[in-house]
Amino acid sequence: MTPFSAIFVPHELREAVSDRAWLQGMLDAEHALAEAGAAVGLLPEEAVARIEKACRAQLYDPARVADDGRAVGNPAEPLVRELRAAVGEETAGYVHLGATSQDIVDTAAMLVCRRATELVLAELDRLADGCAALARAHRSTPMAARTLLQQAVPTTFGLKAAGWLVSVLEARRSLATVREGRLAAQLGGAAGTLAALGDEALEVVRLYAGELGLAEPLLPWHANRQRVAEVGAALDAVAGAAAKVGRDVVLLAQSEVGEVAEASGGRSSTMPQKRNPVRSTLAVACARLANAHAEVLLGGLAHEHERAVGGWHAEWEALSGALAFAGGSAAAAADAITGLEVDADRMRANLEAGGGLVLAERLAFALAPRLGRTAAHDVVSEAARARSFREALLVDERTGLTADELDALLDPTGYLGAAEALVDRALGAFEEART
Amino acid sequence: MTPFSAIFVPHELREAVSDRAWLQGMLDAEHALAEAGAAVGLLPEEAVARIEKACRAQLYDPARVADDGRAVGNPAEPLVRELRAAVGEETAGYVHLGATSQDIVDTAAMLVCRRATELVLAELDRLADGCAALARAHRSTPMAARTLLQQAVPTTFGLKAAGWLVSVLEARRSLATVREGRLAAQLGGAAGTLAALGDEALEVVRLYAGELGLAEPLLPWHANRQRVAEVGAALDAVAGAAAKVGRDVVLLAQSEVGEVAEASGGRSSTMPQKRNPVRSTLAVACARLANAHAEVLLGGLAHEHERAVGGWHAEWEALSGALAFAGGSAAAAADAITGLEVDADRMRANLEAGGGLVLAERLAFALAPRLGRTAAHDVVSEAARARSFREALLVDERTGLTADELDALLDPTGYLGAAEALVDRALGAFEEART
Amino acid sequence: MTPFSAIFVPHELREAVSDRAWLQGMLDAEHALAEAGAAVGLLPEEAVARIEKACRAQLYDPARVADDGRAVGNPAEPLVRELRAAVGEETAGYVHLGATSQDIVDTAAMLVCRRATELVLAELDRLADGCAALARAHRSTPMAARTLLQQAVPTTFGLKAAGWLVSVLEARRSLATVREGRLAAQLGGAAGTLAALGDEALEVVRLYAGELGLAEPLLPWHANRQRVAEVGAALDAVAGAAAKVGRDVVLLAQSEVGEVAEASGGRSSTMPQKRNPVRSTLAVACARLANAHAEVLLGGLAHEHERAVGGWHAEWEALSGALAFAGGSAAAAADAITGLEVDADRMRANLEAGGGLVLAERLAFALAPRLGRTAAHDVVSEAARARSFREALLVDERTGLTADELDALLDPTGYLGAAEALVDRALGAFEEART
Amino acid sequence: MTPFSAIFVPHELREAVSDRAWLQGMLDAEHALAEAGAAVGLLPEEAVARIEKACRAQLYDPARVADDGRAVGNPAEPLVRELRAAVGEETAGYVHLGATSQDIVDTAAMLVCRRATELVLAELDRLADGCAALARAHRSTPMAARTLLQQAVPTTFGLKAAGWLVSVLEARRSLATVREGRLAAQLGGAAGTLAALGDEALEVVRLYAGELGLAEPLLPWHANRQRVAEVGAALDAVAGAAAKVGRDVVLLAQSEVGEVAEASGGRSSTMPQKRNPVRSTLAVACARLANAHAEVLLGGLAHEHERAVGGWHAEWEALSGALAFAGGSAAAAADAITGLEVDADRMRANLEAGGGLVLAERLAFALAPRLGRTAAHDVVSEAARARSFREALLVDERTGLTADELDALLDPTGYLGAAEALVDRALGAFEEART
């Protein structure tokens, strides 16, 4: 129902979750079923050929299928009727052999997932590349780390980007794992016993899954939706990783912070000066929507008996939406950091704007051996409330610091801790994940 | 992104939340702004006429607007550019006068809400009518009340339907209240101060709202989304009321219960005997999706400063989806009970199948004066574990009941309590709400 | 299950949703039932007196009630057993007369709501007072309005606070409306027919509700949870209004913005200089948790038949949590702005830091009559990309502006639009709501 | 905030997520930090010994820690102050060396997760054992499979239980995987650079993680919450698997179905005959609450910069609740099926109550070779609408079936398809998972 969906979701991904894509998925399932059935002798090769020919989405009108589907509550039943008409009376009886509507729709859902997650993974790779490039380029670029949006201590922009990178890699791994191992064919017949497929039923399932390139499930999963929830959780993780990048970019791009700017900031309809962080904003918006859709999948595991009352039907929109918006989120975040303008001078200036306050922790540690921890903390806290932190420390005899010693302690580049080593770790993991 | 959306949402409602509807909403906002501006002398009447003429959705391609909107993160900016081109250079400067993109999109959202909630209310009315008809017709039809899905005591089907009715009426009131009082025009200019509209700004807002037939807000509400959350909560209430009906119908339609059947039960693609409660199932599915969309609105109130980072953008899909699926839920529930086949004999048979166990509470109460509460409870519990409840009670001398007395106590129609009076109350409220 | 709940929720409010409070609510229900029953002659006055005496929470151990409740799935059944033991055998039979466990637990829930929402409203009032005080004091204090966290145009801090105020007032009205009209007594007997209460059943309900000071419902609402969802939605609105304040304060308190600071900023365990916006942070955290709990209520409307399978049981935690965290959110936000340090100079400095860019919209409007809208926009955009916006405009002959004219246009206090008038409106509504 | 939490969550699990458990987790983190620091020479062994001695939860009052934590927004800062007081002035400076509050709270969260998930896994094992026992015992017990709660075709109760089992095993695997690989120590110092720990910082992290038996993270994860979301998703999966069992048991235990009964059905406070499926109901209720808590973790990934504004703080309750309710759900489901009374006769009777209708699919398939698919479907559909399905088929000459042939086709045990083979598959996977 998304108004103006092109604002949020890349074209190819919208196609991948479209009515037409679902339709083709259902037809691929029917075709694979015919192939598998023929392999065990349930239908003749000519029938398969006729079915294959009719299993092309462009032959059907998704809108009509949907209209007809309202009466039965799913799109497979009307599609099967149309498919039977298309193959001719002789072959009609071999169509949909031993399958139930849910077999076809669930298998289509998995095929839609496979195609769409490929696109989502590509966006994630683009995002990971962008994060890695920033981490590498700014491995040692000092900036303020911020906790509760307050300057805390120095860090490097590279470490911030490395943090994004690790999060993206973790989400990528979750999605890839689910994609590789958990997208399974569905074939159980009317209620999961495969009774209509006769003695060769399990062999038909094996061949059907193989034909489709989907995993063969241990059991039909009509009412066991663990794998669907796993897809949802992985997409939510993707959206979350992208939203983290988007949110940080927006915060860094604030007028008063000005440390980064999106390469192609968005125009305002009235304010000529504005360069809105539009891509980052869209990443955040998409993530919220991906999360809401994923939640339908995660919260809907308790399907009744052998087919759910509504829980199953709600999955179609939830899955399409989670795929589209998770991908939209990753794409927008990748766009946001591609060519991101990084203002290292401003980062340095912001870091120094507090007159060294961002190094208060360092000072307290440095003075502790001489003064004791508590007294050191007090000396520094007192100075932190003065007009000039540096001056206050300089005139306070308790510190015992010369101006040079003090200035060395107030140099943020001397207090980056393991930032650079951590960047290297993240880049190492990135290189490894890539191979 | 809903695949096969016609399965879930009536045609007219889909139209009402479509890209085209949003587009027309934005154009209506621009037109109203021109009218209001002209009324205080900010633009000449000829400009208004030219703008009005250009404010028809069919002149624009929503797909292109969306494509262009990706760069700026909203559809208003590109639409304004197209609208300016359409009215000619002379008038272009008078388009979008003093407004910001969010003014236009938010106002469109409210117009979309107004139109779509009209349709949702119509579905709710149909649902209420159906419930009322059932309550009236079955005011005294005895059936088993069930708690935790266990037969508890007798009730009437009329009281069950009256319960649905009251829930529907309450949801209707919530939605109507929001619709009448809380759909407000949005006009705040760049950031809510209306600075670009000059001294007459507040008058322009008043006229603009009046022109659109929307409420005039106390303040611009760019970042105060209480009213949007209220719309979401009301739609969630609607979906919940519909889902309650749907879920109960499915439970009553179970093969082993068989007390109702949808007039046009759904075909199965393989099982000729099945009459699936499809409409009820769709009501449940739609409600789950309406809930997920509404939740985006309810959970997204903390918009940053004067315009949110993503929270606003996520609302468009959430609002469209909540409207569509809430309406879809109400429509499906209304369909489910329209012409619902009610099997009063089966209700009676189910009630009696337990051999009077459903009247155990009554027996315990009846015996209490003679035996004391605890002993009475024990006598009845003991009998409840016997092969025949009636026999056991009959032979137990402690009861002191004759067979006739016992049979009278075991007559479910004698233990309906206030069921009928409560039905009358609900129908009274229904009649009152209607006028 | 909240770890360290005192961090999030004020003491009194925790008490109001505690086991003990629920216990007392259940006992109040039992007592009221006895009073109502006696009034129509169902039990003698002496029994009422004995029941009343036993209806004090301190006589029971909530932990034992809970332990015993596990076997039956609710706390009312074991409590009734204990209560019967406490009143003595003679009176035992008059306890819980004609009621079911859900009658007692639901009524307790409403009493818990009544008491807890009183506390939530008090926190909201404190929050509204704080917002109003800020709106009044800073009616004309200029600051930058920010959209997508970018400086947009000037506004006043008073208008920002007025925006918070209106949101808080709206949420308050929602909660007060639900509190006054929708907290209803529950009394339906085993399954909503009141059969065990005999002919006077409806009169008993009326008296019972009156005794408790709760609304008398049209019908028993065991399986119609609209009112519970309304409570949830109202609490979510409260939390959202509080979180909006919290989020804005955190953003304004950023090191690089520095426009406000919480009066008692939180210590860091290591960084002596930090003054963390702790209260605002807690407001945001509580709101997230309130929202999650409210969502259980909103998404759980479709209770099965006459009593739900789990949907009802999940409400107890959801309700307690929504009340506690919504109140916690309001309390934290109120704390955050009480004594808020507002740095008007920094607001002005931030506004001017962009060298007048924040007035670009104004310039474009001012130049439009002379240059045409498009050319004016271009001139300003060009200048916005120059090193100095002011210089660029000054040397650009197309503007035709003298230095004085330009400086007047670049004065932010001259471009506040209706900000002050809008503050007055909000304060007017505040005064009105108060009376 | 859960009222009467013992109804929902086993005692040991409540302990495992209690304030005291969190407190001990924080103290374990502080102790491990001291050990790790000493190993690289940052503090003397005597200090470690003193710290170790003071790191016992019973020495502190969680309520006071929470009260003091309100001012700083977390429990670690006040605990560190108390711990420093406890170890004496000399050692105080060595406490919390180089750590930030979030290091300590996050590490405690992981330790709480480790202990609590151990209990959750034990409940899951009990649930899996129960499912496996039912699958084995009822491998061939025929019953009706139900789709949309309508009888569809025959299946076996063993296959139903096998479906539960596979779902439980999948959820178990998800949780075990997260538990083994993703519960990581947190140590990043003030903002993730470890600056205060000097040159040996990364070695300290390694030793600290080792000391705690937690994974060593690639980077500090203060603002990368992927692992927390993974915990949430796994707990949601657990709850979903348990709720599936609970929901099915409730449906099978309905008065009109009567195929199973919980061994210790719950008493009603008024209805002596009732045996409520209480455990199953609690499994469903807990799952709803687990889902809501998990959702806070899943939807909250976009933490701001180096520490989140509220998103982090909301995790504590969300994590505790998700652990407790997921475990509660698994425990209740395990209780529900332990000793489950299975009425195979009633299953058979229900299967046959439809007079063979549940075999309509089989008939249609059997007649298809003779009549063609469409005609066969029609013949069967027609008969399905007759008073007696069997009679109608018998008198319809088109079928060409003798009474014996027909009765053979109407024997449900002849149409179980691969049910038994699928049970074996599931049991095989169960055995394998166990070893």
PDB file of N, CA, C and O in Angstrom, chain A residues 146-152 250-251 253-256 270-274 276 357 360-361 380-381, chain C residues 146-152 250-251 253-256 270-274 276 357 360-361 380-381:
ATOM      1  N   ARG A 146      30.864  10.272  21.238  1.00  0.00           N
ATOM      2  CA  ARG A 146      29.752  10.899  21.967  1.00  0.00           C
ATOM      3  C   ARG A 146      28.869   9.830  22.615  1.00  0.00           C
ATOM      4  O   ARG A 146      28.418   8.915  21.942  1.00  0.00           O
ATOM      5  N   THR A 147      28.638   9.998  23.880  1.00  0.00           N
ATOM      6  CA  THR A 147      27.719   9.100  24.590  1.00  0.00           C
ATOM      7  C   THR A 147      26.575   9.955  25.129  1.00  0.00           C
ATOM      8  O   THR A 147      26.803  11.052  25.650  1.00  0.00           O
ATOM      9  N   LEU A 148      25.356   9.470  24.964  1.00  0.00           N
ATOM     10  CA  LEU A 148      24.152  10.283  25.223  1.00  0.00           C
ATOM     11  C   LEU A 148      24.252  11.619  24.497  1.00  0.00           C
ATOM     12  O   LEU A 148      23.762  12.630  24.971  1.00  0.00           O
ATOM     13  N   LEU A 149      24.911  11.605  23.359  1.00  0.00           N
ATOM     14  CA  LEU A 149      25.112  12.790  22.491  1.00  0.00           C
ATOM     15  C   LEU A 149      25.980  13.863  23.140  1.00  0.00           C
ATOM     16  O   LEU A 149      26.023  14.999  22.659  1.00  0.00           O
ATOM     17  N   GLN A 150      26.689  13.499  24.203  1.00  0.00           N
ATOM     18  CA  GLN A 150      27.666  14.399  24.823  1.00  0.00           C
ATOM     19  C   GLN A 150      29.059  13.954  24.416  1.00  0.00           C
ATOM     20  O   GLN A 150      29.348  12.762  24.410  1.00  0.00           O
ATOM     21  N   GLN A 151      29.912  14.935  24.116  1.00  0.00           N
ATOM     22  CA  GLN A 151      31.301  14.561  23.847  1.00  0.00           C
ATOM     23  C   GLN A 151      31.874  13.815  25.051  1.00  0.00           C
ATOM     24  O   GLN A 151      31.745  14.265  26.189  1.00  0.00           O
ATOM     25  N   ALA A 152      32.520  12.685  24.770  1.00  0.00           N
ATOM     26  CA  ALA A 152      33.013  11.852  25.859  1.00  0.00           C
ATOM     27  C   ALA A 152      34.540  11.847  25.887  1.00  0.00           C
ATOM     28  O   ALA A 152      35.158  12.418  26.773  1.00  0.00           O
ATOM     29  N   VAL A 250      23.023  11.446  10.082  1.00  0.00           N
ATOM     30  CA  VAL A 250      22.168  12.613  10.326  1.00  0.00           C
ATOM     31  C   VAL A 250      22.686  13.429  11.508  1.00  0.00           C
ATOM     32  O   VAL A 250      22.726  14.663  11.459  1.00  0.00           O
ATOM     33  N   LEU A 251      23.109  12.732  12.553  1.00  0.00           N
ATOM     34  CA  LEU A 251      23.614  13.449  13.732  1.00  0.00           C
ATOM     35  C   LEU A 251      24.911  14.192  13.411  1.00  0.00           C
ATOM     36  O   LEU A 251      25.110  15.326  13.850  1.00  0.00           O
ATOM     37  N   ALA A 253      25.728  15.294  10.543  1.00  0.00           N
ATOM     38  CA  ALA A 253      25.466  16.311   9.531  1.00  0.00           C
ATOM     39  C   ALA A 253      24.714  17.517  10.073  1.00  0.00           C
ATOM     40  O   ALA A 253      24.451  18.470   9.342  1.00  0.00           O
ATOM     41  N   GLN A 254      24.375  17.484  11.359  1.00  0.00           N
ATOM     42  CA  GLN A 254      23.641  18.614  11.932  1.00  0.00           C
ATOM     43  C   GLN A 254      24.376  19.926  11.664  1.00  0.00           C
ATOM     44  O   GLN A 254      25.606  19.964  11.675  1.00  0.00           O
ATOM     45  N   SER A 255      23.633  20.993  11.511  1.00  0.00           N
ATOM     46  CA  SER A 255      24.243  22.301  11.240  1.00  0.00           C
ATOM     47  C   SER A 255      25.329  22.615  12.255  1.00  0.00           C
ATOM     48  O   SER A 255      26.384  23.147  11.905  1.00  0.00           O
ATOM     49  N   GLU A 256      25.078  22.304  13.525  1.00  0.00           N
ATOM     50  CA  GLU A 256      26.023  22.695  14.567  1.00  0.00           C
ATOM     51  C   GLU A 256      27.189  21.720  14.683  1.00  0.00           C
ATOM     52  O   GLU A 256      28.142  21.986  15.416  1.00  0.00           O
ATOM     53  N   THR A 270      11.586  25.157   0.009  1.00  0.00           N
ATOM     54  CA  THR A 270      11.556  26.600   0.291  1.00  0.00           C
ATOM     55  C   THR A 270      12.878  27.181   0.758  1.00  0.00           C
ATOM     56  O   THR A 270      13.103  28.359   0.611  1.00  0.00           O
ATOM     57  N   MET A 271      13.739  26.354   1.337  1.00  0.00           N
ATOM     58  CA  MET A 271      14.931  26.927   1.960  1.00  0.00           C
ATOM     59  C   MET A 271      16.177  26.657   1.121  1.00  0.00           C
ATOM     60  O   MET A 271      16.716  25.552   1.120  1.00  0.00           O
ATOM     61  N   PRO A 272      16.643  27.676   0.406  1.00  0.00           N
ATOM     62  CA  PRO A 272      17.720  27.491  -0.567  1.00  0.00           C
ATOM     63  C   PRO A 272      19.015  26.969   0.043  1.00  0.00           C
ATOM     64  O   PRO A 272      19.808  26.341  -0.645  1.00  0.00           O
ATOM     65  N   GLN A 273      19.252  27.236   1.329  1.00  0.00           N
ATOM     66  CA  GLN A 273      20.541  26.859   1.907  1.00  0.00           C
ATOM     67  C   GLN A 273      20.621  25.402   2.318  1.00  0.00           C
ATOM     68  O   GLN A 273      21.702  24.887   2.569  1.00  0.00           O
ATOM     69  N   LYS A 274      19.484  24.717   2.423  1.00  0.00           N
ATOM     70  CA  LYS A 274      19.503  23.414   3.076  1.00  0.00           C
ATOM     71  C   LYS A 274      20.089  22.309   2.210  1.00  0.00           C
ATOM     72  O   LYS A 274      19.880  22.257   1.009  1.00  0.00           O
ATOM     73  N   ASN A 276      19.710  18.654   2.969  1.00  0.00           N
ATOM     74  CA  ASN A 276      19.150  17.666   3.889  1.00  0.00           C
ATOM     75  C   ASN A 276      19.803  16.293   3.732  1.00  0.00           C
ATOM     76  O   ASN A 276      20.051  15.861   2.607  1.00  0.00           O
ATOM     77  N   LEU A 357      38.103  19.621  27.445  1.00  0.00           N
ATOM     78  CA  LEU A 357      37.222  18.892  28.368  1.00  0.00           C
ATOM     79  C   LEU A 357      37.062  17.431  27.982  1.00  0.00           C
ATOM     80  O   LEU A 357      36.885  16.563  28.833  1.00  0.00           O
ATOM     81  N   ALA A 360      39.155  15.108  29.852  1.00  0.00           N
ATOM     82  CA  ALA A 360      39.073  15.136  31.313  1.00  0.00           C
ATOM     83  C   ALA A 360      39.369  13.759  31.910  1.00  0.00           C
ATOM     84  O   ALA A 360      40.079  13.638  32.906  1.00  0.00           O
ATOM     85  N   GLU A 361      38.831  12.722  31.280  1.00  0.00           N
ATOM     86  CA  GLU A 361      39.103  11.379  31.802  1.00  0.00           C
ATOM     87  C   GLU A 361      40.600  11.111  31.840  1.00  0.00           C
ATOM     88  O   GLU A 361      41.139  10.608  32.824  1.00  0.00           O
ATOM     89  N   VAL A 380      40.003  17.602  38.658  1.00  0.00           N
ATOM     90  CA  VAL A 380      39.594  17.732  37.257  1.00  0.00           C
ATOM     91  C   VAL A 380      38.153  18.253  37.161  1.00  0.00           C
ATOM     92  O   VAL A 380      37.843  19.104  36.327  1.00  0.00           O
ATOM     93  N   SER A 381      37.272  17.738  38.013  1.00  0.00           N
ATOM     94  CA  SER A 381      35.882  18.195  37.985  1.00  0.00           C
ATOM     95  C   SER A 381      35.800  19.687  38.261  1.00  0.00           C
ATOM     96  O   SER A 381      35.039  20.422  37.614  1.00  0.00           O
TER      97      SER A 381
ATOM     98  N   ARG C 146      14.768  23.516  13.520  1.00  0.00           N
ATOM     99  CA  ARG C 146      15.579  22.525  12.801  1.00  0.00           C
ATOM    100  C   ARG C 146      14.684  21.444  12.190  1.00  0.00           C
ATOM    101  O   ARG C 146      13.876  20.846  12.887  1.00  0.00           O
ATOM    102  N   THR C 147      14.867  21.225  10.921  1.00  0.00           N
ATOM    103  CA  THR C 147      14.142  20.147  10.242  1.00  0.00           C
ATOM    104  C   THR C 147      15.183  19.162   9.710  1.00  0.00           C
ATOM    105  O   THR C 147      16.195  19.580   9.145  1.00  0.00           O
ATOM    106  N   LEU C 148      14.918  17.880   9.918  1.00  0.00           N
ATOM    107  CA  LEU C 148      15.920  16.838   9.656  1.00  0.00           C
ATOM    108  C   LEU C 148      17.230  17.196  10.349  1.00  0.00           C
ATOM    109  O   LEU C 148      18.309  16.904   9.854  1.00  0.00           O
ATOM    110  N   LEU C 149      17.118  17.864  11.478  1.00  0.00           N
ATOM    111  CA  LEU C 149      18.249  18.308  12.304  1.00  0.00           C
ATOM    112  C   LEU C 149      19.144  19.345  11.616  1.00  0.00           C
ATOM    113  O   LEU C 149      20.256  19.601  12.076  1.00  0.00           O
ATOM    114  N   GLN C 150      18.658  19.949  10.563  1.00  0.00           N
ATOM    115  CA  GLN C 150      19.350  21.055   9.898  1.00  0.00           C
ATOM    116  C   GLN C 150      18.668  22.357  10.285  1.00  0.00           C
ATOM    117  O   GLN C 150      17.437  22.434  10.308  1.00  0.00           O
ATOM    118  N   GLN C 151      19.460  23.381  10.541  1.00  0.00           N
ATOM    119  CA  GLN C 151      18.851  24.687  10.799  1.00  0.00           C
ATOM    120  C   GLN C 151      18.000  25.084   9.604  1.00  0.00           C
ATOM    121  O   GLN C 151      18.444  25.028   8.453  1.00  0.00           O
ATOM    122  N   ALA C 152      16.788  25.525   9.890  1.00  0.00           N
ATOM    123  CA  ALA C 152      15.851  25.834   8.810  1.00  0.00           C
ATOM    124  C   ALA C 152      15.558  27.330   8.763  1.00  0.00           C
ATOM    125  O   ALA C 152      15.982  28.028   7.846  1.00  0.00           O
ATOM    126  N   VAL C 250      17.545  16.257  24.768  1.00  0.00           N
ATOM    127  CA  VAL C 250      18.839  15.621  24.513  1.00  0.00           C
ATOM    128  C   VAL C 250      19.526  16.263  23.305  1.00  0.00           C
ATOM    129  O   VAL C 250      20.738  16.518  23.331  1.00  0.00           O
ATOM    130  N   LEU C 251      18.755  16.529  22.276  1.00  0.00           N
ATOM    131  CA  LEU C 251      19.347  17.139  21.077  1.00  0.00           C
ATOM    132  C   LEU C 251      19.848  18.548  21.363  1.00  0.00           C
ATOM    133  O   LEU C 251      20.910  18.948  20.891  1.00  0.00           O
ATOM    134  N   ALA C 253      20.820  19.607  24.176  1.00  0.00           N
ATOM    135  CA  ALA C 253      21.880  19.556  25.182  1.00  0.00           C
ATOM    136  C   ALA C 253      23.197  19.035  24.624  1.00  0.00           C
ATOM    137  O   ALA C 253      24.192  18.972  25.346  1.00  0.00           O
ATOM    138  N   GLN C 254      23.210  18.667  23.342  1.00  0.00           N
ATOM    139  CA  GLN C 254      24.449  18.148  22.759  1.00  0.00           C
ATOM    140  C   GLN C 254      25.610  19.118  22.983  1.00  0.00           C
ATOM    141  O   GLN C 254      25.433  20.329  22.953  1.00  0.00           O
ATOM    142  N   SER C 255      26.783  18.573  23.136  1.00  0.00           N
ATOM    143  CA  SER C 255      27.964  19.411  23.364  1.00  0.00           C
ATOM    144  C   SER C 255      28.066  20.510  22.312  1.00  0.00           C
ATOM    145  O   SER C 255      28.393  21.657  22.624  1.00  0.00           O
ATOM    146  N   GLU C 256      27.793  20.200  21.072  1.00  0.00           N
ATOM    147  CA  GLU C 256      27.973  21.177  19.994  1.00  0.00           C
ATOM    148  C   GLU C 256      26.800  22.138  19.876  1.00  0.00           C
ATOM    149  O   GLU C 256      26.864  23.101  19.116  1.00  0.00           O
ATOM    150  N   THR C 270      33.294   7.728  34.795  1.00  0.00           N
ATOM    151  CA  THR C 270      34.711   7.962  34.476  1.00  0.00           C
ATOM    152  C   THR C 270      35.033   9.356  33.973  1.00  0.00           C
ATOM    153  O   THR C 270      36.155   9.801  34.092  1.00  0.00           O
ATOM    154  N   MET C 271      34.052  10.056  33.376  1.00  0.00           N
ATOM    155  CA  MET C 271      34.392  11.321  32.717  1.00  0.00           C
ATOM    156  C   MET C 271      33.910  12.511  33.542  1.00  0.00           C
ATOM    157  O   MET C 271      32.731  12.831  33.563  1.00  0.00           O
ATOM    158  N   PRO C 272      34.841  13.185  34.233  1.00  0.00           N
ATOM    159  CA  PRO C 272      34.469  14.230  35.191  1.00  0.00           C
ATOM    160  C   PRO C 272      33.706  15.391  34.558  1.00  0.00           C
ATOM    161  O   PRO C 272      32.949  16.070  35.244  1.00  0.00           O
ATOM    162  N   GLN C 273      33.910  15.629  33.267  1.00  0.00           N
ATOM    163  CA  GLN C 273      33.304  16.818  32.668  1.00  0.00           C
ATOM    164  C   GLN C 273      31.840  16.625  32.277  1.00  0.00           C
ATOM    165  O   GLN C 273      31.127  17.580  32.019  1.00  0.00           O
ATOM    166  N   LYS C 274      31.381  15.364  32.206  1.00  0.00           N
ATOM    167  CA  LYS C 274      30.078  15.127  31.576  1.00  0.00           C
ATOM    168  C   LYS C 274      28.891  15.536  32.449  1.00  0.00           C
ATOM    169  O   LYS C 274      28.888  15.355  33.651  1.00  0.00           O
ATOM    170  N   ASN C 276      25.373  14.465  31.784  1.00  0.00           N
ATOM    171  CA  ASN C 276      24.488  13.714  30.902  1.00  0.00           C
ATOM    172  C   ASN C 276      23.021  14.110  31.082  1.00  0.00           C
ATOM    173  O   ASN C 276      22.572  14.309  32.208  1.00  0.00           O
ATOM    174  N   LEU C 357      22.524  32.210   6.967  1.00  0.00           N
ATOM    175  CA  LEU C 357      21.944  31.192   6.075  1.00  0.00           C
ATOM    176  C   LEU C 357      20.546  30.784   6.506  1.00  0.00           C
ATOM    177  O   LEU C 357      19.711  30.436   5.678  1.00  0.00           O
ATOM    178  N   ALA C 360      17.851  32.363   4.640  1.00  0.00           N
ATOM    179  CA  ALA C 360      17.857  32.263   3.178  1.00  0.00           C
ATOM    180  C   ALA C 360      16.438  32.289   2.612  1.00  0.00           C
ATOM    181  O   ALA C 360      16.164  32.942   1.602  1.00  0.00           O
ATOM    182  N   GLU C 361      15.531  31.591   3.273  1.00  0.00           N
ATOM    183  CA  GLU C 361      14.144  31.590   2.787  1.00  0.00           C
ATOM    184  C   GLU C 361      13.613  33.012   2.723  1.00  0.00           C
ATOM    185  O   GLU C 361      12.996  33.438   1.737  1.00  0.00           O
ATOM    186  N   VAL C 380      19.967  33.467  -4.227  1.00  0.00           N
ATOM    187  CA  VAL C 380      20.187  33.116  -2.822  1.00  0.00           C
ATOM    188  C   VAL C 380      20.964  31.805  -2.707  1.00  0.00           C
ATOM    189  O   VAL C 380      21.879  31.672  -1.886  1.00  0.00           O
ATOM    190  N   SER C 381      20.601  30.826  -3.529  1.00  0.00           N
ATOM    191  CA  SER C 381      21.307  29.539  -3.495  1.00  0.00           C
ATOM    192  C   SER C 381      22.785  29.736  -3.811  1.00  0.00           C
ATOM    193  O   SER C 381      23.666  29.137  -3.173  1.00  0.00           O
TER     194      SER C 381
END
